[in-house]
Tab-separated table of C-alpha atoms and ligand atoms in Angstrom:
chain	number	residue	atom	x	y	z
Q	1	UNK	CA	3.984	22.746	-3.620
Q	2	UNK	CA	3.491	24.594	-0.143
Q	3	UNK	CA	4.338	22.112	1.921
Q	4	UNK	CA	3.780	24.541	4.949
Q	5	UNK	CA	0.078	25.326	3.812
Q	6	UNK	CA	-0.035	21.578	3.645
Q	7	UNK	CA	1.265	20.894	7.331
Q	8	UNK	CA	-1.604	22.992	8.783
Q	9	UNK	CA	-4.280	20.527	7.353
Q	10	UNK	CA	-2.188	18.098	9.433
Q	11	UNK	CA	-3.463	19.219	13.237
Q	12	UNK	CA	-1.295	16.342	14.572
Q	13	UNK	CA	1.947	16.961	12.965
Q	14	UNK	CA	2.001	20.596	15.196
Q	15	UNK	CA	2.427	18.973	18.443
Q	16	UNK	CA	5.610	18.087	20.675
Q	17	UNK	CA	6.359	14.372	21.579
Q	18	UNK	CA	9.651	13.743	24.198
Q	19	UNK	CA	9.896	17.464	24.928
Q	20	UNK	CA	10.514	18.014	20.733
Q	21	UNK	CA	8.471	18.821	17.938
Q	22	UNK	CA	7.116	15.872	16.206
Q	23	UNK	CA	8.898	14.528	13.335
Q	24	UNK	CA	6.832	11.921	11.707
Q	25	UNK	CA	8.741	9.712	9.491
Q	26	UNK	CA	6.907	6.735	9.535
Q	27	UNK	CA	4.211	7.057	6.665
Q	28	UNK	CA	4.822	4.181	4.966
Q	29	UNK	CA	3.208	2.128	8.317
Q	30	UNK	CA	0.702	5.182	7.981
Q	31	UNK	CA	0.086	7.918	6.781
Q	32	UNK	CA	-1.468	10.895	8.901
Q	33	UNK	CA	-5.175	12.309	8.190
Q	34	UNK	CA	-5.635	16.015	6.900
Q	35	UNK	CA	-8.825	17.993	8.092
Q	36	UNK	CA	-10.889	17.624	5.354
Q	37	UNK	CA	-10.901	14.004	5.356
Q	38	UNK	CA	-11.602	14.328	9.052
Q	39	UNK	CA	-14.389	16.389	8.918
Q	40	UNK	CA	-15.808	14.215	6.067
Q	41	UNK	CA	-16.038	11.516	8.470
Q	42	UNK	CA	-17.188	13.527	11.682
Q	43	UNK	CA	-19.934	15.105	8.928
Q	44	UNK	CA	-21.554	11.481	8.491
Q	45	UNK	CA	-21.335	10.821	11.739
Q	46	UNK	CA	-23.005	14.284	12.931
Q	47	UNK	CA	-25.247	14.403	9.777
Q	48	UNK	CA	-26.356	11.658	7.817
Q	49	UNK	CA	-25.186	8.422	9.735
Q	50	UNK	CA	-27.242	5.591	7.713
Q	51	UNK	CA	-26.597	2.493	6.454
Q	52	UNK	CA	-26.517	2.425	2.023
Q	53	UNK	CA	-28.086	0.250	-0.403
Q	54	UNK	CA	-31.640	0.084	1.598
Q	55	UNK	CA	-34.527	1.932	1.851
Q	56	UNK	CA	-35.474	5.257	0.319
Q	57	UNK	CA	-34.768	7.716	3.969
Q	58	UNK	CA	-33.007	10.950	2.869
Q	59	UNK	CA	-29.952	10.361	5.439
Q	60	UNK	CA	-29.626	6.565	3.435
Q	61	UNK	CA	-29.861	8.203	0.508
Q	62	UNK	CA	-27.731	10.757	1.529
Q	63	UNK	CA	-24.949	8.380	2.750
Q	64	UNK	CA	-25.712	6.071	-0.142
Q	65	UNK	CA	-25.057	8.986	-2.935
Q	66	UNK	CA	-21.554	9.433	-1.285
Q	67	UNK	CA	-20.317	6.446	-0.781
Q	68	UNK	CA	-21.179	5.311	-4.327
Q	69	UNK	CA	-19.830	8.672	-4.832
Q	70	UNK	CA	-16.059	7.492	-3.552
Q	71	UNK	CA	-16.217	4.733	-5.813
Q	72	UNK	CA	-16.329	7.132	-8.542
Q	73	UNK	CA	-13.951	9.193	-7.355
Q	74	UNK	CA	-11.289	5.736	-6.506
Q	75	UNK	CA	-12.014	4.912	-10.609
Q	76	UNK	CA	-10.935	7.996	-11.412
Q	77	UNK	CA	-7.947	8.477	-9.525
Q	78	UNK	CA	-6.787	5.070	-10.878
Q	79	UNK	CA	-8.474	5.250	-14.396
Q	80	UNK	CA	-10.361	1.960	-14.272
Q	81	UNK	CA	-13.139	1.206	-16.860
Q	82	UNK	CA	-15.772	1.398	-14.574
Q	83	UNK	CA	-17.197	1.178	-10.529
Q	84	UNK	CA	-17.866	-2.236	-11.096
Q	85	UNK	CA	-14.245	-2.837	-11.046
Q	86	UNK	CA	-13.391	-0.996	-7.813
Q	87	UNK	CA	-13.984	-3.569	-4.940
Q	88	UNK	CA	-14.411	-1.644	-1.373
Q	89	UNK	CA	-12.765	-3.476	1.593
Q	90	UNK	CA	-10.729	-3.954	4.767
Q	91	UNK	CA	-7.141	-3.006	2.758
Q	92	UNK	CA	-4.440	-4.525	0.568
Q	93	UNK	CA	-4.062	-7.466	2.480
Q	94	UNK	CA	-7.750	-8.224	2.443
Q	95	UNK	CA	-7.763	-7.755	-1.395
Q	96	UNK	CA	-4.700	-9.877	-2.086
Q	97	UNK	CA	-6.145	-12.693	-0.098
Q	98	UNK	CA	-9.352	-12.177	-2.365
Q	99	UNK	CA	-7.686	-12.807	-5.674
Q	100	UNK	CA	-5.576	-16.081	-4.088
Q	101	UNK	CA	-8.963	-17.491	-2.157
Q	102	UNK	CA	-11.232	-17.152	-5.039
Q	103	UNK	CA	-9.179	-16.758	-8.458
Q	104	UNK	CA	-6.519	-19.026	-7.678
Q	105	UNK	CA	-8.031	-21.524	-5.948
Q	106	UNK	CA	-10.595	-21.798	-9.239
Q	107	UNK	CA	-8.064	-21.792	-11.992
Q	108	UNK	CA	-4.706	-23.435	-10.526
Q	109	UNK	CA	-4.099	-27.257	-10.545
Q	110	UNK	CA	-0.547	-28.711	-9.915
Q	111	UNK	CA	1.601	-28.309	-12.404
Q	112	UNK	CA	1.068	-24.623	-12.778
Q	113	UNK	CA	3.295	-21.599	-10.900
Q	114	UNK	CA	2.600	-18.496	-9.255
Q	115	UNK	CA	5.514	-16.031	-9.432
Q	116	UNK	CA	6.587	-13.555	-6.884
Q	117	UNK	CA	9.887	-11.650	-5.152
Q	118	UNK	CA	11.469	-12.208	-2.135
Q	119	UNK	CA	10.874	-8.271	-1.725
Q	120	UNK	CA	7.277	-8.861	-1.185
Q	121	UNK	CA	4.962	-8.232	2.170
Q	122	UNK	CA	3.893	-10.977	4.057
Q	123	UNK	CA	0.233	-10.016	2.699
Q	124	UNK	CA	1.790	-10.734	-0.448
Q	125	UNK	CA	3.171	-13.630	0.343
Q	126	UNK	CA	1.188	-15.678	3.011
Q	127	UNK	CA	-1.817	-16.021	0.521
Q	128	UNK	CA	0.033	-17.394	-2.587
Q	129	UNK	CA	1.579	-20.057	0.009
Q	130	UNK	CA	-1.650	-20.878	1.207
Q	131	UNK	CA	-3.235	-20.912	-2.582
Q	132	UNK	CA	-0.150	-23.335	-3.827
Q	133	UNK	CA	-0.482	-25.640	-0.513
Q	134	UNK	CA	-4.928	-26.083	-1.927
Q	135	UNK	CA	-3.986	-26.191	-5.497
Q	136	UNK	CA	-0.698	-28.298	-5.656
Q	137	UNK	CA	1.107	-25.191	-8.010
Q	138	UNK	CA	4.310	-24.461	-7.350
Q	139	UNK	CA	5.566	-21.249	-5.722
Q	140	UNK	CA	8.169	-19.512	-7.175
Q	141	UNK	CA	10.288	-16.146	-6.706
Q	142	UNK	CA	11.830	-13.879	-9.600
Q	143	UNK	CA	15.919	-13.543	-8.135
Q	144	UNK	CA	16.879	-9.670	-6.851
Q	145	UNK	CA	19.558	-8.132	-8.221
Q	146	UNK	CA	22.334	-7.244	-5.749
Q	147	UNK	CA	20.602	-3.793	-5.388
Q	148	UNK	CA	17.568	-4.954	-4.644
Q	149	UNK	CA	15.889	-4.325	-8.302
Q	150	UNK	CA	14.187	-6.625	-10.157
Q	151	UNK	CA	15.339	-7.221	-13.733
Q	152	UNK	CA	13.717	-8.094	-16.766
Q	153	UNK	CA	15.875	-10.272	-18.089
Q	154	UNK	CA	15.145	-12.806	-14.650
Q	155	UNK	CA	11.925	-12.046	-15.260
Q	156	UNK	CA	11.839	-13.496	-18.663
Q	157	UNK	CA	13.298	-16.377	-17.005
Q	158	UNK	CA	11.340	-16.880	-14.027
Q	159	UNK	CA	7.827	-17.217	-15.799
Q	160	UNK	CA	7.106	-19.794	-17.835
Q	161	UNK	CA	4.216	-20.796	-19.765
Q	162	UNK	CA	3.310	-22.987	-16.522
Q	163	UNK	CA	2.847	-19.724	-14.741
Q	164	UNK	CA	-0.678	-18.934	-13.918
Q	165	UNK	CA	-0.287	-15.760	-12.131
Q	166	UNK	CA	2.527	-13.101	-11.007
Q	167	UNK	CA	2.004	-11.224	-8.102
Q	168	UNK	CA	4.841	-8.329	-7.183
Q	169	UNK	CA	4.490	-5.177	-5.247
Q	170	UNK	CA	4.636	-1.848	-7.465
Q	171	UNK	CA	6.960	-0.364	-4.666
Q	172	UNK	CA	8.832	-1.822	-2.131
Q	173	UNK	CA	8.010	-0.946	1.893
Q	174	UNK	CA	11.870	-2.040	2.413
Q	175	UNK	CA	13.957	-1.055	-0.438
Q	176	UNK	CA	11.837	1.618	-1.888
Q	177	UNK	CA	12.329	0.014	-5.405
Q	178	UNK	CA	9.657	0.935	-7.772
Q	179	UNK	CA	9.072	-2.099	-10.086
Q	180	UNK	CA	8.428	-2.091	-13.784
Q	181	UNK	CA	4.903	-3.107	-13.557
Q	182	UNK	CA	4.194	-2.340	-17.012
Q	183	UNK	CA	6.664	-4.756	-18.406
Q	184	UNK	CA	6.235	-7.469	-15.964
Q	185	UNK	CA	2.557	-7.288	-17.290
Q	186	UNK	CA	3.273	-7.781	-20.852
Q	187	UNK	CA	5.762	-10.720	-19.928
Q	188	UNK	CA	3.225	-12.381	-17.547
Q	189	UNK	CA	-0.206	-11.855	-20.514
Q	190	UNK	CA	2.540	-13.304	-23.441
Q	191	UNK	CA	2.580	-16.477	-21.022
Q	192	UNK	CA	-0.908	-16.531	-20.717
Q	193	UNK	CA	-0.762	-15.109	-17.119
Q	194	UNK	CA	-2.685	-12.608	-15.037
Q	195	UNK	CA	-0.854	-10.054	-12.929
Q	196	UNK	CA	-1.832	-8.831	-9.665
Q	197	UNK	CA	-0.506	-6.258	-8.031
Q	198	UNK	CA	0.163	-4.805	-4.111
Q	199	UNK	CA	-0.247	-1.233	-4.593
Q	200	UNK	CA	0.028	-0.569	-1.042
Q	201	UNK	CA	3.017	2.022	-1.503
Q	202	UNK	CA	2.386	3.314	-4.794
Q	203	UNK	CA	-0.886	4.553	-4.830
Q	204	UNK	CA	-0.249	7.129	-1.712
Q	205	UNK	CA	2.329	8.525	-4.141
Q	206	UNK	CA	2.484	8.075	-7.822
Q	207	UNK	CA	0.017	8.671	-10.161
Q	208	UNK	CA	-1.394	5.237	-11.209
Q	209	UNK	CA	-3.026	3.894	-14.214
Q	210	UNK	CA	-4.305	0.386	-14.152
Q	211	UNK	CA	-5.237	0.458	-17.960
Q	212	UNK	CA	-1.499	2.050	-18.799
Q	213	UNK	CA	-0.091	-0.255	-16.449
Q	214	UNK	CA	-2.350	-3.151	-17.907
Q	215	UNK	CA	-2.336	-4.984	-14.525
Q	216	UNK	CA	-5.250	-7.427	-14.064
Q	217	UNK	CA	-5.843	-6.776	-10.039
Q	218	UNK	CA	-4.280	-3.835	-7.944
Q	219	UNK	CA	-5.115	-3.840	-4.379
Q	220	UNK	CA	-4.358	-0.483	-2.209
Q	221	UNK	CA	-5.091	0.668	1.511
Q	222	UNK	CA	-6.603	3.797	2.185
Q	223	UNK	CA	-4.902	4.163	5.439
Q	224	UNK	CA	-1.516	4.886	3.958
Q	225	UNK	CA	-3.233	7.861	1.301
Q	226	UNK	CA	-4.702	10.435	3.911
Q	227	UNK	CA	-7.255	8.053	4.532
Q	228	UNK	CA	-8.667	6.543	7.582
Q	229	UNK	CA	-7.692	2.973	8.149
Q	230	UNK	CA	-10.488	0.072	8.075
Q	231	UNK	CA	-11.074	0.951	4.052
Q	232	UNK	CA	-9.527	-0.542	0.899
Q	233	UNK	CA	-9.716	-1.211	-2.830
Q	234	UNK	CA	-8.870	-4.254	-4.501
Q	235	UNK	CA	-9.308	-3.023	-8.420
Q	236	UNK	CA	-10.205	-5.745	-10.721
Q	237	UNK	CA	-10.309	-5.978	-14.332
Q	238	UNK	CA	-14.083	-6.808	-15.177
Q	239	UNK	CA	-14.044	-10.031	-17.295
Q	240	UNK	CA	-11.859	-11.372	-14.304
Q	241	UNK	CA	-14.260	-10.191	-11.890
Q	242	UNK	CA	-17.179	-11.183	-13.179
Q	243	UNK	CA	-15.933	-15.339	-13.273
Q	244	UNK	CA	-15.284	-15.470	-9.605
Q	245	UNK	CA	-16.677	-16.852	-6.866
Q	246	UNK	CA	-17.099	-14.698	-3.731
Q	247	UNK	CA	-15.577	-15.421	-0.204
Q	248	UNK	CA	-17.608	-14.084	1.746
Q	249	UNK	CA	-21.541	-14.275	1.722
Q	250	UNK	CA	-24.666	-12.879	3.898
Q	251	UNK	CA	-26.351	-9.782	3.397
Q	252	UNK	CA	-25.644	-7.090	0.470
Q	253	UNK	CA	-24.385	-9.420	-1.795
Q	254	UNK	CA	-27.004	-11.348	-2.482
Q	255	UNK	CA	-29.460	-11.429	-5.518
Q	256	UNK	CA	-32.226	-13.957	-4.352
Q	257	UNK	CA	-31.853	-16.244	-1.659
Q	258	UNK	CA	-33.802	-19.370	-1.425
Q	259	UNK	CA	-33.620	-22.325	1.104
Q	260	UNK	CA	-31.064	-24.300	-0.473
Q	261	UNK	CA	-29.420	-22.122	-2.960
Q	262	UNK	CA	-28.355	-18.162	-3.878
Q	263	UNK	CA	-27.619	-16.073	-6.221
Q	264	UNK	CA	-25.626	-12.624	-6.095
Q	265	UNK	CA	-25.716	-9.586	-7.094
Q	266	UNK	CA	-23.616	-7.829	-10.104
Q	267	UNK	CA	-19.973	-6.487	-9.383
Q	268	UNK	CA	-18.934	-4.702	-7.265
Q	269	UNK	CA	-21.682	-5.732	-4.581
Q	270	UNK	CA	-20.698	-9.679	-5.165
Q	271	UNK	CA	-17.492	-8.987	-3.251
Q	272	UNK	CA	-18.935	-6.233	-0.480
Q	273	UNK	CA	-21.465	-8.925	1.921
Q	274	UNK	CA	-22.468	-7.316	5.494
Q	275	UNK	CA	-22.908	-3.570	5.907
Q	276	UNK	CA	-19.516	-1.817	4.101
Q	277	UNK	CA	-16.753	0.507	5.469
Q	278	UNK	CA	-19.218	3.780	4.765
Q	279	UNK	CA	-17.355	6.054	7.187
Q	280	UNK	CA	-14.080	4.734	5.820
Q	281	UNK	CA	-15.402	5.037	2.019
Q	282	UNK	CA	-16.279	8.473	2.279
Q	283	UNK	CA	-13.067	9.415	4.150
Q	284	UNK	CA	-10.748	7.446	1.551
Q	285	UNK	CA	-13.053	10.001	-0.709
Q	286	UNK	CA	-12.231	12.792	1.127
Q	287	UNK	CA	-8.693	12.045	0.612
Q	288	UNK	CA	-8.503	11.376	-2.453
Q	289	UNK	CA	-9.980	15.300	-3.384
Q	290	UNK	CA	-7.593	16.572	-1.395
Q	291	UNK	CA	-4.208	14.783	-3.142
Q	292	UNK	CA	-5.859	15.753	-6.771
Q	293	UNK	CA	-5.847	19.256	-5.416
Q	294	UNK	CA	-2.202	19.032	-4.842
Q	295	UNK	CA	-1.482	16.967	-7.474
Q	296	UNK	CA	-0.188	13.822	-7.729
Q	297	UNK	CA	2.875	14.423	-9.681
Q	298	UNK	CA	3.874	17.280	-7.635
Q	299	UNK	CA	3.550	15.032	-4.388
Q	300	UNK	CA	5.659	12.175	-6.528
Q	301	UNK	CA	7.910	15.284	-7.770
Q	302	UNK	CA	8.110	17.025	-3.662
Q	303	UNK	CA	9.366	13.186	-2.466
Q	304	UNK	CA	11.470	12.953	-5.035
Q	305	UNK	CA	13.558	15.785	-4.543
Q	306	UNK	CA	13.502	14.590	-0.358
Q	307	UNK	CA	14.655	11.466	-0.877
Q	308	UNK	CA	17.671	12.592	-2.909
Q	309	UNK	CA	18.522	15.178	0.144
Q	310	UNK	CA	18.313	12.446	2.406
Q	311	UNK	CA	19.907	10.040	1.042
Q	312	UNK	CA	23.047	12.838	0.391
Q	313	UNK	CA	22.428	13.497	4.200
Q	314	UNK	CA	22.733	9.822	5.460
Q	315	UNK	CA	25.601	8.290	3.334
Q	316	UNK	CA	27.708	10.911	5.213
Q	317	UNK	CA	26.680	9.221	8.139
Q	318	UNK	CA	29.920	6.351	9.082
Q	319	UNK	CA	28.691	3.209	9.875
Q	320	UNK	CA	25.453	4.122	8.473
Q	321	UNK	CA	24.289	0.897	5.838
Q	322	UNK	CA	21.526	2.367	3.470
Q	323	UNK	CA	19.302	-0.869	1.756
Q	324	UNK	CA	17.848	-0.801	-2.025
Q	325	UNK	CA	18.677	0.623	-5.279
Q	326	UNK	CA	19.869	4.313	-6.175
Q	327	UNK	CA	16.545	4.934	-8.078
Q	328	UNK	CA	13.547	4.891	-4.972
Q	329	UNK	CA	10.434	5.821	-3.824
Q	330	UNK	CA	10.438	8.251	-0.610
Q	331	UNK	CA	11.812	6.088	1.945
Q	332	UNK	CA	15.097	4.581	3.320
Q	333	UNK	CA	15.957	1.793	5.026
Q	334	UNK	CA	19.209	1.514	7.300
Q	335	UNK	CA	21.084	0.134	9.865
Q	336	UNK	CA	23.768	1.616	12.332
Q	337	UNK	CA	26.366	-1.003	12.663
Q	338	UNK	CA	25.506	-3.446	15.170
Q	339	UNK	CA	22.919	-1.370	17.068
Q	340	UNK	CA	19.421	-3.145	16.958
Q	341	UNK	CA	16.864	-1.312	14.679
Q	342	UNK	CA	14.570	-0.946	17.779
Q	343	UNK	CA	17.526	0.832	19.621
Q	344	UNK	CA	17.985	3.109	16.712
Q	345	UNK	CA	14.537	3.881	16.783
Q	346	UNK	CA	13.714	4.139	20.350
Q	347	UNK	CA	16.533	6.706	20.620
Q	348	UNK	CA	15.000	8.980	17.948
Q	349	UNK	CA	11.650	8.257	19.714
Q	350	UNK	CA	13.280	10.404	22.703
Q	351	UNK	CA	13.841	13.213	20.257
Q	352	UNK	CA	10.605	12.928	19.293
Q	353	UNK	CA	11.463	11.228	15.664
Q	354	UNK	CA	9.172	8.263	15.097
Q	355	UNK	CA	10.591	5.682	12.557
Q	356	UNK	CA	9.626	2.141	11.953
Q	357	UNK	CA	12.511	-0.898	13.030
Q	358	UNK	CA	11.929	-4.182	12.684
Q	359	UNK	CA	11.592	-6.519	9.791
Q	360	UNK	CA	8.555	-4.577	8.275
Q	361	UNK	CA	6.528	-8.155	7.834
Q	362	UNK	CA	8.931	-8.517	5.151
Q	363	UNK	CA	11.211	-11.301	6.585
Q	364	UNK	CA	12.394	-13.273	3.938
Q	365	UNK	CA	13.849	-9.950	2.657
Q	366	UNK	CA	15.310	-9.515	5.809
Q	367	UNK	CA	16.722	-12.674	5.129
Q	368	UNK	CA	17.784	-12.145	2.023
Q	369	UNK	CA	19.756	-8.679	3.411
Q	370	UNK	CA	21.156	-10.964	5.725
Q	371	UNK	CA	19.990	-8.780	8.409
Q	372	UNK	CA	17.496	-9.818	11.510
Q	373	UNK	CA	15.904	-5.839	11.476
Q	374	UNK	CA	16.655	-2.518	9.764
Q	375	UNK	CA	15.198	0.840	10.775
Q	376	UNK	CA	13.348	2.817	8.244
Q	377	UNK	CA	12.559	6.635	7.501
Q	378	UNK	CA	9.576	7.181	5.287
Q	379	UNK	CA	8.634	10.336	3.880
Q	380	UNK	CA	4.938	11.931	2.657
Q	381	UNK	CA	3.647	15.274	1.228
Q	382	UNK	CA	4.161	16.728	4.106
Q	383	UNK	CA	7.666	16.156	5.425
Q	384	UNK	CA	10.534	18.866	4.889
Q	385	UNK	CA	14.206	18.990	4.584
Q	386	UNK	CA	14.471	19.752	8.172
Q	387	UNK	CA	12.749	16.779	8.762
Q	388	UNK	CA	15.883	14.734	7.387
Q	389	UNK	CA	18.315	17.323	9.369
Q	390	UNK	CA	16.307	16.626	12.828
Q	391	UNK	CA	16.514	12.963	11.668
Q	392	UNK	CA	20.405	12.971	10.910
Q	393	UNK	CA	20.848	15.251	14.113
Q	394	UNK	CA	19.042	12.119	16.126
Q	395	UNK	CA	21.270	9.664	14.192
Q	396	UNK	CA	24.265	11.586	15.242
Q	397	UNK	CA	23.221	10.799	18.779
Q	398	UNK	CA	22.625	7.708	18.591
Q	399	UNK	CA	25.978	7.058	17.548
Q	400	UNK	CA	27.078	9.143	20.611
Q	401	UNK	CA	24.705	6.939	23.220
Q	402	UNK	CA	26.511	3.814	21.956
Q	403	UNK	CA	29.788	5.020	21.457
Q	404	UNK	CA	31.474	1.764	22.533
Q	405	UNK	CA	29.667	0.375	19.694
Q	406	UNK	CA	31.542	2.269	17.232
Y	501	7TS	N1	1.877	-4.441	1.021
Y	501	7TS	C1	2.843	-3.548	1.270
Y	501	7TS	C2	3.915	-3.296	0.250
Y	501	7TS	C3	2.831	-2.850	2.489
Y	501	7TS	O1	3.782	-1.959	2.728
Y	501	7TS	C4	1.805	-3.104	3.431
Y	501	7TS	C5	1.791	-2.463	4.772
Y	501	7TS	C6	0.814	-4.028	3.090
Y	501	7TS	C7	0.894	-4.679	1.884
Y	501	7TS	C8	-0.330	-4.333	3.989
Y	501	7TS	O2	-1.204	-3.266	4.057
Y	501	7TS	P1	-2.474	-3.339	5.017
Y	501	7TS	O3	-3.057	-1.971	4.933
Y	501	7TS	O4	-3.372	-4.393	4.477
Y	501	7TS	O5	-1.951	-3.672	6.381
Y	501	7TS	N2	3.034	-2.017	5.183
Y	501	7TS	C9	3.404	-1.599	6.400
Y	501	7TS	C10	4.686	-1.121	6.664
Y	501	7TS	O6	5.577	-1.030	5.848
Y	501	7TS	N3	4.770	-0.797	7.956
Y	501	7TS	O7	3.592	-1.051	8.541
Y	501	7TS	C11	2.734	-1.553	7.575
């Protein structure tokens, strides 16, 4: 992979922030936008601004042809079964709240469970709380291992045949850890259970399948794959789909509309009411052409072989405390002894490193680490070895700035 041919599609990555040049290690919050996925959207802006799904005008058309278009190319990318199972909307979080407003709310009574980790996202969180609190079913979390894994064995004993649906994030936006989603499905469908899935850090990375994986709903952002933010999928299997209610209603979604009553329109349109994200559809199509001209697998392959440097680089750091499991996806969280997170990372800030601290709306994990905020380093397709050095070099003086600390 050239990752320097790469950085030029990146115009803001060449620029100097503090008085340094930019390192930007915070990817995982989001990720930066490469030209062609900028000039897709200043194209339909300039060119054929329209709104889709009415009228026959060649710019509708035009705008119409490629945002359907994106769906395509999302199914593709994640091998669904068809567009009717790739839902365009606001991001992950909007899509997870869509599965626990409409299908949990219709097919949970008390009595039944909905399974998650305490390594979750808020927005993977909040709206199974929410969806237990309207449905009386209980809420209940799969124990990490020490390293922050998940095993299969507490898997096997978290879900019962009570459970009605397990929810789990494919990767981790703390720890890194990459879940077994594939076996976590099979244990949730022998109990009877669906599976959803927060693809929020996976799908900017690793090649996913959501027929291999055999998950029932995968929600993603677009913001965090190249894409611009404001545009989402929630993938749904189409049987699933096809039962629920929607949450939102008005215009688009609609089949006929009478004075007391309505129907709606077949998937995928059920679930996209007002006029859509087209700018953001387009873009998020944009960007997905240009990481399947790269490759997926060499992007998972080029972060794979990063992470391993830095992690080598930052356990040499004393009184450095790295969070998570050995095995991770292309980020790492740490702490410096008893410097604040926000210290850590304003320091770097001032050497023009920009990491994330705080508790990464993640905060029973946080509680679980027993920690009140870590600092984390994420890395993308276009970050570089020296990109760990400058980060370890900023590290270094950190340490230095609080030296009574140490
Ligand atoms: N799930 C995970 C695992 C995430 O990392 C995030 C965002 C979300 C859900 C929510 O995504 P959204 O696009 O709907 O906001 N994570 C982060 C992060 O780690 N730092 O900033 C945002």
């Amino acid at each position: 992979m050239d990752v320097k041919a790469i950085r030029e599609q990146f115009p803001i990555l060449d620029q100097e922030v503090n008085g340094h040049p930019l390192v930007y290690l915070d990817s995982s919050a989001t990720s930066q936008k490469p030209l062609p996925v900028i000039e897709a959207i200043d194209d339909y802006y300039r060119k054929y601004n329209s709104n889709v799904h009415r009228g026959v005008h060649t710019l509708g058309t035009r705008a119409t042809d490629l945002y359907e278009g994106a769906r395509e190319k999302v199914r593709q990318f994640i091998n669904a079964d068809s567009t009717m199972e790739i839902i365009f909307n606001r991001g992950t979080t909007i899509g997870l709240n869509l599965v626990a407003q409409s299908y949990a709310r219709a097919n949970l009574t008390a009595g039944d469970e909905i399974v998650i980790t305490p390594m979750e996202h808020h927005s993977n969180i909040i709206p199974w709380q929410q969806a237990a609190k309207a449905t009386g079913a209980t809420l209940k979390y799969i124990p990490l291992e020490v390293d922050g894994s998940i095993s299969l064995e507490r898997v096997r004993e978290t879900v019962t045949n009570n459970t009605k649906i397990v929810a789990v994030g494919h990767v981790s936006n703390v720890l890194g850890t990459i879940n077994p989603i594939k076996e976590m499905a099979k244990i949730a469908h022998d109990h009877g259970a669906i599976i959803v899935v927060d693809g929020a850090q996976s799908v900017p990375h690793l090649q996913v399948d959501v027929k291999a994986l055999d998950c029932d709903f995968y929600a993603f952002s677009g913001h965090k794959m190249c894409a611009p933010t404001g545009i989402g999928v929630l993938y749904g299997k189409k049987d699933l789909l096809n039962k629920m209610e929607p949450v939102e209603f008005g215009g688009e979604m609609i089949d006929f509309v009478d004075l007391h009553d309505s129907t709606w329109k077949e998937l995928p349109s059920k679930f996209e009411g007002g006029t859509p994200i087209i700018a953001g559809a387009i873009g998020l199509g944009a960007a997905i052409d240009f990481l399947s001209d790269i490759g997926m697998n060499s992007i998972t392959k080029h972060e794979e072989q990063l992470v391993t440097y830095a992690m080598a680089k930052l356990s040499s750091i004393k009184d450095l405390t790295i969070y998570g499991p050995e095995k991770r996806a292309a980020l790492v969280t740490f702490n410096l002894k008893d410097v604040h997170s926000h210290d850590v990372a304003t320091v770097l800030d001032a050497e023009g490193i920009a990491v994330r601290a705080g508790h990464h709306c993640a905060q029973p994990l946080m509680k679980w680490l027993n920690v009140s905020a870590t600092a984390r380093a994420s890395f993308y397709l276009y970050n570089t070895e020296a990109d760990v050095d400058r980060l370890v070099e900023g590290l270094l003086k950190t340490k230095e700035y609080f030296g009574d600390v140490f």
